[in-house]
Short mmCIF file of C-alpha atoms and ligand atoms in Angstrom, two decimals:
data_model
loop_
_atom_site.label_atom_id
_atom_site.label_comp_id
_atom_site.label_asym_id
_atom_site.label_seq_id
_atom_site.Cartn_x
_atom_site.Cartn_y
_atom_site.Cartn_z
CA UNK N 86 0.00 0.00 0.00
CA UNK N 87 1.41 3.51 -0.73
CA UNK N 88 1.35 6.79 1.40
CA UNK N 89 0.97 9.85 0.37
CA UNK N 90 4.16 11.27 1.70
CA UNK N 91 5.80 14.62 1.61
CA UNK N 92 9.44 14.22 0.02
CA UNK N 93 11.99 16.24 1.28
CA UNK N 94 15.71 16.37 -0.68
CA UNK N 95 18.28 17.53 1.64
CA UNK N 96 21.10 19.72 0.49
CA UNK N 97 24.75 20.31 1.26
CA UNK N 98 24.88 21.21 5.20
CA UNK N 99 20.83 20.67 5.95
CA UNK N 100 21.31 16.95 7.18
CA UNK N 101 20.45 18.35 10.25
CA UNK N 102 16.67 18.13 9.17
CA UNK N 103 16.52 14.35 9.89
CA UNK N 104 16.98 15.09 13.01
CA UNK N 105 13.96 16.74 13.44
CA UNK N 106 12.62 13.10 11.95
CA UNK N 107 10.72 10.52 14.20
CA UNK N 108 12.56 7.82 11.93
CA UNK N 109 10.44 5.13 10.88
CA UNK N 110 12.97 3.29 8.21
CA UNK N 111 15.76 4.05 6.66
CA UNK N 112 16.62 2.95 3.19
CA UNK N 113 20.42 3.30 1.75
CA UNK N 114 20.97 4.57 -1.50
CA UNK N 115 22.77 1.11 -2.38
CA UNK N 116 19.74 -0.75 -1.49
CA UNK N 117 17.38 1.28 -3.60
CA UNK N 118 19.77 0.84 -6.51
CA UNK N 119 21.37 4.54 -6.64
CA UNK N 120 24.73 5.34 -6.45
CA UNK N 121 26.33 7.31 -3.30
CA UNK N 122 27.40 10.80 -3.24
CA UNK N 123 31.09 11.74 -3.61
CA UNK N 124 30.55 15.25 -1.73
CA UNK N 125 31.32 15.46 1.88
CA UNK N 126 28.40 16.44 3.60
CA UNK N 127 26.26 14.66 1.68
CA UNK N 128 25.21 10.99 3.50
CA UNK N 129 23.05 8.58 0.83
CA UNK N 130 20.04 7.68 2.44
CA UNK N 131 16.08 7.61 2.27
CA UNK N 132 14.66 8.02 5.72
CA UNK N 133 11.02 7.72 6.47
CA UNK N 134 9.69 8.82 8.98
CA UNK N 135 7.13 12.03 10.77
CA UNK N 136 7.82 15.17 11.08
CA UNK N 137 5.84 17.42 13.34
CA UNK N 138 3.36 14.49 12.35
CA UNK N 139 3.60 14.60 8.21
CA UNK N 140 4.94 11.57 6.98
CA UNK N 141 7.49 12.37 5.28
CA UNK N 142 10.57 10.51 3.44
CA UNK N 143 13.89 12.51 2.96
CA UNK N 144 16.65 12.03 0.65
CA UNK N 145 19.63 12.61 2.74
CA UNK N 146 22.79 13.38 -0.01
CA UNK N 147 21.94 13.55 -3.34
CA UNK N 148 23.64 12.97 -6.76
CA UNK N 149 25.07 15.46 -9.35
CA UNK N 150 25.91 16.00 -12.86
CA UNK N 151 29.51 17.40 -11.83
CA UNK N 152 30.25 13.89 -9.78
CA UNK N 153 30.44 12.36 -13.41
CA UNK N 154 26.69 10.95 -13.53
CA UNK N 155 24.13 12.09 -15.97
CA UNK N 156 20.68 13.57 -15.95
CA UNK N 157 18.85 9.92 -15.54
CA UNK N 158 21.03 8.61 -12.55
CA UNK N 159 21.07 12.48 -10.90
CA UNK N 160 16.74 12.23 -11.00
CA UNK N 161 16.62 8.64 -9.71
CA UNK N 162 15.97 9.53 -6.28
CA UNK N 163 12.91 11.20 -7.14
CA UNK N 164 11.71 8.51 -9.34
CA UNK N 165 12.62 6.04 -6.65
CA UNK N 166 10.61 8.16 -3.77
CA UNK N 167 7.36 8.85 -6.71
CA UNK N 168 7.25 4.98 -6.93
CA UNK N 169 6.43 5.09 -2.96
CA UNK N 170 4.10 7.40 -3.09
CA UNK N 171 4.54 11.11 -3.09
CA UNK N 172 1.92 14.19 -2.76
CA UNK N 173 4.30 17.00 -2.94
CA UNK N 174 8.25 17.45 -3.06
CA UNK N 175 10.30 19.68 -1.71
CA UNK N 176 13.79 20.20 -3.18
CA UNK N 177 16.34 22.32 -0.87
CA UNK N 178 20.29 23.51 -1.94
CA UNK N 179 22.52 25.65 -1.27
CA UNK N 180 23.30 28.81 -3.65
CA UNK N 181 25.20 31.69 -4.02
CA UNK N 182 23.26 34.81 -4.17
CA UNK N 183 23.46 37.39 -7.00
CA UNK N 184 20.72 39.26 -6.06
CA UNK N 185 21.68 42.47 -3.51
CA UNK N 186 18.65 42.47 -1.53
CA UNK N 187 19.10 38.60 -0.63
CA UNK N 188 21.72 38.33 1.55
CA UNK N 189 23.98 35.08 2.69
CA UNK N 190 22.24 33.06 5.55
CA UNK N 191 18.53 33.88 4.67
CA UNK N 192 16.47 31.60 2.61
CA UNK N 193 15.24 31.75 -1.26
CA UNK N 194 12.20 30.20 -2.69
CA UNK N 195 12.37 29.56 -6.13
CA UNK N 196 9.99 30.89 -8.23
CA UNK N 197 11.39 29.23 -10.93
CA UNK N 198 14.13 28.52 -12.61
CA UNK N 199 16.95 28.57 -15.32
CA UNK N 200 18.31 24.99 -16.32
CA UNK N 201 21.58 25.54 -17.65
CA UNK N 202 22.83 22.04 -17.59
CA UNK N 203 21.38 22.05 -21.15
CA UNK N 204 20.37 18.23 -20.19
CA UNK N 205 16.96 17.10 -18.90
CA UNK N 206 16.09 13.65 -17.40
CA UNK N 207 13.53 13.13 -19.86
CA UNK N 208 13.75 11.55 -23.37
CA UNK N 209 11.29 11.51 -26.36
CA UNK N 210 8.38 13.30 -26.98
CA UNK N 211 7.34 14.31 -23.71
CA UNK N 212 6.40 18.04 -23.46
CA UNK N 213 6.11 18.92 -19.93
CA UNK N 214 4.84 22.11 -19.39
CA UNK N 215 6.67 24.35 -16.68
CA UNK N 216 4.66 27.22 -16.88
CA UNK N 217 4.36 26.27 -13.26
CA UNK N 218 7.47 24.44 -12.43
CA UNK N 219 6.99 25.09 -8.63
CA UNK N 220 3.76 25.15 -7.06
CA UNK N 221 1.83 28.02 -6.60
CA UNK N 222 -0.83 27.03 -3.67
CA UNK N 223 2.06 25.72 -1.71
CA UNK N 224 4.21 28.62 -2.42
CA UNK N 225 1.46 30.61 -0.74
CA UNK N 226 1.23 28.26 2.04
CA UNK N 227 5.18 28.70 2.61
CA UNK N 228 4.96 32.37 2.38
CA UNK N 229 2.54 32.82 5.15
CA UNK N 230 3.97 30.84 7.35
CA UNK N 231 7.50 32.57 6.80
CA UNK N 232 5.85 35.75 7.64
CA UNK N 233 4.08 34.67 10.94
CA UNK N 234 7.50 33.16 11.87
CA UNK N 235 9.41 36.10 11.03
CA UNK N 236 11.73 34.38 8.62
CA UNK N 237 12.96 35.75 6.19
CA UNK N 238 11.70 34.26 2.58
CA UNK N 239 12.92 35.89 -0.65
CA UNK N 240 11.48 34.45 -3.81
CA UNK N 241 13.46 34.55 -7.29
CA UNK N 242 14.55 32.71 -10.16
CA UNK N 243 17.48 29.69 -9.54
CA UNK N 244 20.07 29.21 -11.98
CA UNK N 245 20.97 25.77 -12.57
CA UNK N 246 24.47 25.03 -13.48
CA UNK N 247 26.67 21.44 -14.22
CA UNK N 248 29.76 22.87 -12.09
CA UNK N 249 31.91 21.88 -10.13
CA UNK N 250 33.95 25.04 -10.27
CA UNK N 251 32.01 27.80 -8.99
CA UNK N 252 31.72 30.48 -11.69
CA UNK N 253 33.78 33.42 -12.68
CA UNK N 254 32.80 36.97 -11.85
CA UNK N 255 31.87 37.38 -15.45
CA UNK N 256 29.22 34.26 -15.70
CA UNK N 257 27.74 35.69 -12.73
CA UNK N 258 27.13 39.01 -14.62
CA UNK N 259 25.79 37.11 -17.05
CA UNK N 260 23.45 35.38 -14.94
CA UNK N 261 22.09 38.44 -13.52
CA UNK N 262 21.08 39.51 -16.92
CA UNK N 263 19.39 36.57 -17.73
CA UNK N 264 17.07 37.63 -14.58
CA UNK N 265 18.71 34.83 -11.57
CA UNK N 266 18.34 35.68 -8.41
CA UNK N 267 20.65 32.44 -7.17
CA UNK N 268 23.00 29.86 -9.00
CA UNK N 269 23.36 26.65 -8.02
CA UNK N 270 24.32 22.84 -9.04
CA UNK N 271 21.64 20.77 -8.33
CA UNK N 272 17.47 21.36 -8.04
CA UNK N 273 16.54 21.76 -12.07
CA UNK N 274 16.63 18.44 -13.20
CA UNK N 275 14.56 17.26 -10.35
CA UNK N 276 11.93 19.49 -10.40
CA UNK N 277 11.78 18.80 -14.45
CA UNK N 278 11.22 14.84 -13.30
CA UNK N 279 8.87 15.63 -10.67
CA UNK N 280 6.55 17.69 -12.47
CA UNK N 281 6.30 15.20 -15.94
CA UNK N 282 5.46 12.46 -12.75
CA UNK N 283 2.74 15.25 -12.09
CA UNK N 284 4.15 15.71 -8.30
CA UNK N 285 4.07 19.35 -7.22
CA UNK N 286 7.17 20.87 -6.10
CA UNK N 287 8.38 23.44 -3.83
CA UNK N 288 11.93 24.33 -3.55
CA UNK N 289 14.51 26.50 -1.06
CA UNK N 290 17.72 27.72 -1.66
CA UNK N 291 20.19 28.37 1.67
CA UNK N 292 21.60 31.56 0.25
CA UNK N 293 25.63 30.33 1.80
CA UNK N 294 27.57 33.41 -0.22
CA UNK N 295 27.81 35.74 -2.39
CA UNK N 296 28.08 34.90 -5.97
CA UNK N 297 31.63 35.32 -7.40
CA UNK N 298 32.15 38.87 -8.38
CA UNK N 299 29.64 40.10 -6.01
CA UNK N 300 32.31 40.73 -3.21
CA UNK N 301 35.96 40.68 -3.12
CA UNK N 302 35.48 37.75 -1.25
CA UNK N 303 36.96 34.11 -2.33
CA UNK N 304 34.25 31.09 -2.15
CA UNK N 305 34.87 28.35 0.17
CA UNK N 306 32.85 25.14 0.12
CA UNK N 307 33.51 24.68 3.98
CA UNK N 308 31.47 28.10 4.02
CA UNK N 309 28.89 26.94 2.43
CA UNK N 310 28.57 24.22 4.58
CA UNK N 311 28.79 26.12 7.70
CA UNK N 312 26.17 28.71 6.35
CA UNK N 313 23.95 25.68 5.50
CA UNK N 314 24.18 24.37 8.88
CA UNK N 315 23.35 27.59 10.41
CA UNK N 316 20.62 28.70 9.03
CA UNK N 317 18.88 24.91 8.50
CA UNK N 318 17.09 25.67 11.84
CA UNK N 319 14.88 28.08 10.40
CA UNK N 320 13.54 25.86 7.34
CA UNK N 321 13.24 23.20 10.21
CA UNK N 322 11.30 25.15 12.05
CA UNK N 323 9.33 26.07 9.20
CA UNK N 324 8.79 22.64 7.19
CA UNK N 325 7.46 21.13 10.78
CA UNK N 326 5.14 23.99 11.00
CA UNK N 327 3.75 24.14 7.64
CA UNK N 328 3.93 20.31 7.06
CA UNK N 329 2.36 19.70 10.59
CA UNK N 330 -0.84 21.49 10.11
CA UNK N 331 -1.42 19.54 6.78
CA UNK N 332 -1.22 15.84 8.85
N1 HPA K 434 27.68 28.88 -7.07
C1 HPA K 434 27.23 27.65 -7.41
N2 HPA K 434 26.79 26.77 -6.53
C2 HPA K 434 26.81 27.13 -5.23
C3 HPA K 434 27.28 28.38 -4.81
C4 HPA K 434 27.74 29.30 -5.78
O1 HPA K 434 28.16 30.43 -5.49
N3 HPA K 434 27.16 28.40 -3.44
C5 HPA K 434 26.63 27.22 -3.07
N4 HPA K 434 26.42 26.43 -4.15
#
């Protein structure tokens, strides 16, 4: 029998979330026939379990396209978790920010996107529209609650990029002009399998730095990481709020 279950992708430094999990199973990426994650801070896992009383299933670590694996093995997680049952999905990163008003160590929700990895998980005629690639009611739903909280919750468009280099003060510029608000290295593909599945989708980006260019500051992954960590309370605290009032 499936459940309906809330799916939650953890990114780099937001392990921390499964903590916040009454843990009900655990699943390892080996037994559900994905490869593991090269990246420290990223552990390869599916944990089911509640939060705040949802039922949720995370997916602790995730893949990429700049560990060497392409846009099919990168979206099997999702595929994996839709094949147990899935309502709604909710993709988190980290990102640098290029957007002057957002500042490192507050949240983004994407609004939508740029896929720049010019791959897509999908193959053949299948013309999924993404005129709402991330879900509108829920969007809503995640903006209220923010503001009763007193989080801060930016919205804008996330760039999608292969990496692994962070880019050059000059991509960045260009990004900017092409209207992103945050660049990343993960979250496109997997919304773009998600929605053809027909699962809605909400995503955050942990805004860890500033975008290269944007300071005269050099980017550190460690950094990231430590933003990540840092600021993961807050989207704990506001996943178990928003997710508990829907159980
Ligand atoms: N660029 C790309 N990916 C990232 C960044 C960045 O500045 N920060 C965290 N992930």
């Amino acid at each position: 029998m499936l459940t309906p279950m809330i799916g939650i992708v953890l990114g780099s430094g937001l392990g921390p979330l499964a903590d916040a999990v009454l843990v009900e199973r655990e699943v390892s990426f080996a037994e559900a026939g994905l490869p593991a994650s090269s990246v420290p801070g990223h552990a390869g896992k599916f944990v089911f379990g509640r939060l705040n009383g949802a039922a949720v299933v995370l997916m602790k670590g995730r893949v990429h396209l700049y560990e060497g694996h392409g846009p099919r093995l990168v979206t099997a997680g999702i595929r994996w978790m839709a094949a147990q049952g899935l309502e709604m999905l909710i993709l988190t990163n980290a990102a640098g920010t290029l957007h002057p008003g957002f500042h490192p160590g507050t949240w983004m929700m994407l609004g939508d996107h740029l896929n720049l990895t010019g791959l897509s998980p999908l193959e053949g005629p299948h013309f999924v529209d993404l005129s709402v690639a991330y879900d509108s009611d829920w969007r809503a739903v995640f903006r209220n609650a923010a503001s009763h909280a007193g989080i801060t919750l930016h919205e804008g468009v996330y760039a999608g990029l292969r990496g692994p280099q962070y880019e050059t003060p000059a991509e960045i510029r260009m990004l900017r002009t092409l209207g992103a608000d945050a660049v990343g290295m993960s979250t496109v593909l997997e919304n773009i399998q998600a929605r053809a599945l027909g699962i809605p989708v909400v995503a955050f980006s942990c805004l860890t730095n500033w975008a290269a260019g944007i300071t005269a500051a050099h980017l550190d992954h460690q950094e990231v990481l430590e933003t990540g960590r840092a600021a993961a309370q807050q989207m704990i605290g506001l996943l178990a709020d928003v997710l508990g009032k829907q159980s």
